[in-house]
């Protein structure tokens, strides 16, 4: 039976590839989803790939993941730096959580250096572009394999 992983994206990531390519690159979120789906098939994972500009919707999806998913890859976008509510929801999820940032948040403004989500994340990837999503999926595949390394 294949394992389901949620890949969750926060506010404004629907604009990926359409604005600020010097920071976030030229790939669209649809491109990222396609790459994730190709890799997930190789890893024998199913993915639910979603984006929302609404905090409550992301929280509801994390609750849904509690019932259905083995892991979560999440780019919470600006909610990273503000949302105790998303942290609380992730704390109620039992599987591995990998936090992804396309840009190197530590090279940017000071307000991006703190992440509430990092208090829960099992791993954090920043500054590796959209490849971070693929690395996050690989890590979840390994952590949820029968004999994790
Ligand atoms: O580097 C990342 O992935 C971020 O999570 C992206 C967030 C930002 O608030 C975080 O500090 C770091 C912003 C996402 C907005 O994405 C856009 C993409 C293209 C054009 C405009 C916004």
GROMACS .gro file of C-alpha atoms and ligand atoms in nm:
model
  171
    1UNK     CA    1   0.000   0.000   0.000
    2UNK     CA    2   0.146   0.340  -0.088
    3UNK     CA    3   0.193   0.606   0.175
    4UNK     CA    4   0.035   0.950   0.153
    5UNK     CA    5   0.242   1.265   0.214
    6UNK     CA    6   0.090   1.612   0.234
    7UNK     CA    7   0.290   1.887   0.059
    8UNK     CA    8   0.150   2.213   0.194
    9UNK     CA    9   0.220   2.564   0.070
   10UNK     CA   10   0.137   2.891   0.241
   11UNK     CA   11   0.038   3.238   0.128
   12UNK     CA   12   0.149   3.392  -0.200
   13UNK     CA   13   0.325   3.079  -0.320
   14UNK     CA   14   0.061   3.066  -0.595
   15UNK     CA   15   0.266   3.354  -0.744
   16UNK     CA   16   0.579   3.141  -0.773
   17UNK     CA   17   0.749   3.191  -1.110
   18UNK     CA   18   0.532   3.494  -1.185
   19UNK     CA   19   0.698   3.757  -0.960
   20UNK     CA   20   1.036   3.806  -0.788
   21UNK     CA   21   1.227   3.540  -0.988
   22UNK     CA   22   1.556   3.675  -0.848
   23UNK     CA   23   1.446   3.543  -0.507
   24UNK     CA   24   1.222   3.245  -0.587
   25UNK     CA   25   1.329   3.137  -0.937
   26UNK     CA   26   1.131   3.085  -1.257
   27UNK     CA   27   0.944   2.765  -1.178
   28UNK     CA   28   0.574   2.790  -1.108
   29UNK     CA   29   0.401   2.603  -0.826
   30UNK     CA   30   0.248   2.377  -1.092
   31UNK     CA   31   0.604   2.292  -1.208
   32UNK     CA   32   0.699   2.210  -0.848
   33UNK     CA   33   0.392   1.991  -0.810
   34UNK     CA   34   0.477   1.802  -1.130
   35UNK     CA   35   0.834   1.738  -1.009
   36UNK     CA   36   0.705   1.624  -0.670
   37UNK     CA   37   0.459   1.385  -0.838
   38UNK     CA   38   0.732   1.232  -1.056
   39UNK     CA   39   0.960   1.176  -0.757
   40UNK     CA   40   0.677   1.054  -0.535
   41UNK     CA   41   0.592   0.783  -0.791
   42UNK     CA   42   0.956   0.665  -0.779
   43UNK     CA   43   0.945   0.664  -0.399
   44UNK     CA   44   0.607   0.488  -0.400
   45UNK     CA   45   0.444   0.777  -0.219
   46UNK     CA   46   0.110   0.939  -0.293
   47UNK     CA   47   0.101   1.314  -0.247
   48UNK     CA   48  -0.166   1.569  -0.168
   49UNK     CA   49  -0.013   1.892  -0.302
   50UNK     CA   50  -0.198   2.205  -0.183
   51UNK     CA   51  -0.159   2.582  -0.149
   52UNK     CA   52  -0.364   2.833   0.045
   53UNK     CA   53  -0.352   3.199   0.137
   54UNK     CA   54  -0.571   3.124   0.441
   55UNK     CA   55  -0.419   3.015   0.772
   56UNK     CA   56  -0.729   2.822   0.882
   57UNK     CA   57  -0.727   2.614   0.564
   58UNK     CA   58  -0.367   2.505   0.623
   59UNK     CA   59  -0.459   2.415   0.981
   60UNK     CA   60  -0.758   2.211   0.858
   61UNK     CA   61  -0.531   2.026   0.611
   62UNK     CA   62  -0.284   1.942   0.890
   63UNK     CA   63  -0.577   1.800   1.090
   64UNK     CA   64  -0.679   1.598   0.782
   65UNK     CA   65  -0.321   1.471   0.754
   66UNK     CA   66  -0.348   1.335   1.112
   67UNK     CA   67  -0.601   1.082   0.983
   68UNK     CA   68  -0.455   1.003   0.642
   69UNK     CA   69  -0.087   1.090   0.595
   70UNK     CA   70   0.246   0.946   0.706
   71UNK     CA   71   0.433   1.277   0.676
   72UNK     CA   72   0.415   1.645   0.587
   73UNK     CA   73   0.641   1.863   0.374
   74UNK     CA   74   0.543   2.223   0.445
   75UNK     CA   75   0.649   2.561   0.314
   76UNK     CA   76   0.438   2.781   0.543
   77UNK     CA   77   0.566   3.096   0.364
   78UNK     CA   78   0.505   3.408   0.577
   79UNK     CA   79   0.306   3.203   0.832
   80UNK     CA   80   0.643   3.048   0.924
   81UNK     CA   81   0.729   3.363   1.112
   82UNK     CA   82   0.390   3.439   1.267
   83UNK     CA   83   0.175   3.133   1.322
   84UNK     CA   84   0.156   2.968   1.662
   85UNK     CA   85  -0.168   2.811   1.534
   86UNK     CA   86   0.013   2.621   1.257
   87UNK     CA   87   0.278   2.513   1.510
   88UNK     CA   88   0.003   2.384   1.742
   89UNK     CA   89  -0.160   2.190   1.457
   90UNK     CA   90   0.174   2.035   1.357
   91UNK     CA   91   0.238   1.940   1.720
   92UNK     CA   92  -0.080   1.728   1.701
   93UNK     CA   93   0.053   1.541   1.394
   94UNK     CA   94   0.251   1.229   1.475
   95UNK     CA   95   0.460   1.165   1.161
   96UNK     CA   96   0.769   1.341   1.031
   97UNK     CA   97   0.745   1.707   0.932
   98UNK     CA   98   0.997   1.871   0.697
   99UNK     CA   99   0.995   2.251   0.670
  100UNK     CA  100   1.102   2.388   0.332
  101UNK     CA  101   1.197   2.739   0.225
  102UNK     CA  102   1.291   2.812  -0.133
  103UNK     CA  103   1.508   3.109  -0.038
  104UNK     CA  104   1.777   3.118   0.228
  105UNK     CA  105   1.572   3.292   0.494
  106UNK     CA  106   1.885   3.341   0.708
  107UNK     CA  107   2.040   3.561   0.441
  108UNK     CA  108   1.732   3.784   0.436
  109UNK     CA  109   1.556   4.025   0.674
  110UNK     CA  110   1.585   3.952   1.048
  111UNK     CA  111   1.210   3.885   1.080
  112UNK     CA  112   1.254   3.579   0.853
  113UNK     CA  113   1.518   3.427   1.082
  114UNK     CA  114   1.268   3.301   1.337
  115UNK     CA  115   1.035   3.013   1.258
  116UNK     CA  116   0.758   2.885   1.485
  117UNK     CA  117   0.733   2.578   1.262
  118UNK     CA  118   1.099   2.487   1.325
  119UNK     CA  119   1.007   2.417   1.688
  120UNK     CA  120   0.822   2.109   1.552
  121UNK     CA  121   0.997   2.027   1.225
  122UNK     CA  122   1.215   1.717   1.211
  123UNK     CA  123   1.421   1.886   0.941
  124UNK     CA  124   1.450   2.230   0.786
  125UNK     CA  125   1.564   2.302   0.430
  126UNK     CA  126   1.630   2.660   0.320
  127UNK     CA  127   1.798   2.819   0.023
  128UNK     CA  128   1.809   2.513  -0.205
  129UNK     CA  129   1.539   2.649  -0.434
  130UNK     CA  130   1.249   2.426  -0.525
  131UNK     CA  131   1.480   2.122  -0.495
  132UNK     CA  132   1.410   2.152  -0.123
  133UNK     CA  133   1.064   2.001  -0.180
  134UNK     CA  134   1.216   1.695  -0.347
  135UNK     CA  135   1.472   1.652  -0.070
  136UNK     CA  136   1.191   1.683   0.184
  137UNK     CA  137   0.997   1.404   0.011
  138UNK     CA  138   1.307   1.183   0.003
  139UNK     CA  139   1.360   1.236   0.373
  140UNK     CA  140   0.999   1.147   0.454
  141UNK     CA  141   1.024   0.836   0.236
  142UNK     CA  142   1.329   0.728   0.432
  143UNK     CA  143   1.188   0.811   0.775
  144UNK     CA  144   0.865   0.622   0.704
  145UNK     CA  145   1.025   0.319   0.537
  146UNK     CA  146   0.997  -0.014   0.715
  147UNK     CA  147   1.357   0.010   0.826
  148UNK     CA  148   1.445   0.380   0.845
  149UNK     CA  149   1.813   0.475   0.824
  150LIG     O1  150   1.171   3.110   0.086
  150LIG     C1  151   1.056   3.067   0.107
  150LIG     O2  152   1.013   2.964   0.057
  150LIG     C2  153   0.960   3.149   0.194
  150LIG     O3  154   0.886   3.056   0.273
  150LIG     C3  155   0.870   3.223   0.099
  150LIG     C4  156   0.775   3.320   0.167
  150LIG     C5  157   0.848   3.409   0.267
  150LIG     O4  158   0.755   3.487   0.338
  150LIG     C6  159   0.932   3.329   0.363
  150LIG     O5  160   1.001   3.417   0.448
  150LIG     C7  161   1.032   3.243   0.289
  150LIG     C8  162   0.705   3.408   0.064
  150LIG     C9  163   0.628   3.331  -0.038
  150LIG    C10  164   0.583   3.426  -0.142
  150LIG     O6  165   0.614   3.371  -0.267
  150LIG    C11  166   0.618   3.454  -0.374
  150LIG    C12  167   0.663   3.398  -0.490
  150LIG    C13  168   0.671   3.474  -0.602
  150LIG    C14  169   0.631   3.607  -0.599
  150LIG    C15  170   0.586   3.662  -0.481
  150LIG    C16  171   0.579   3.585  -0.368
   0.00000   0.00000   0.00000
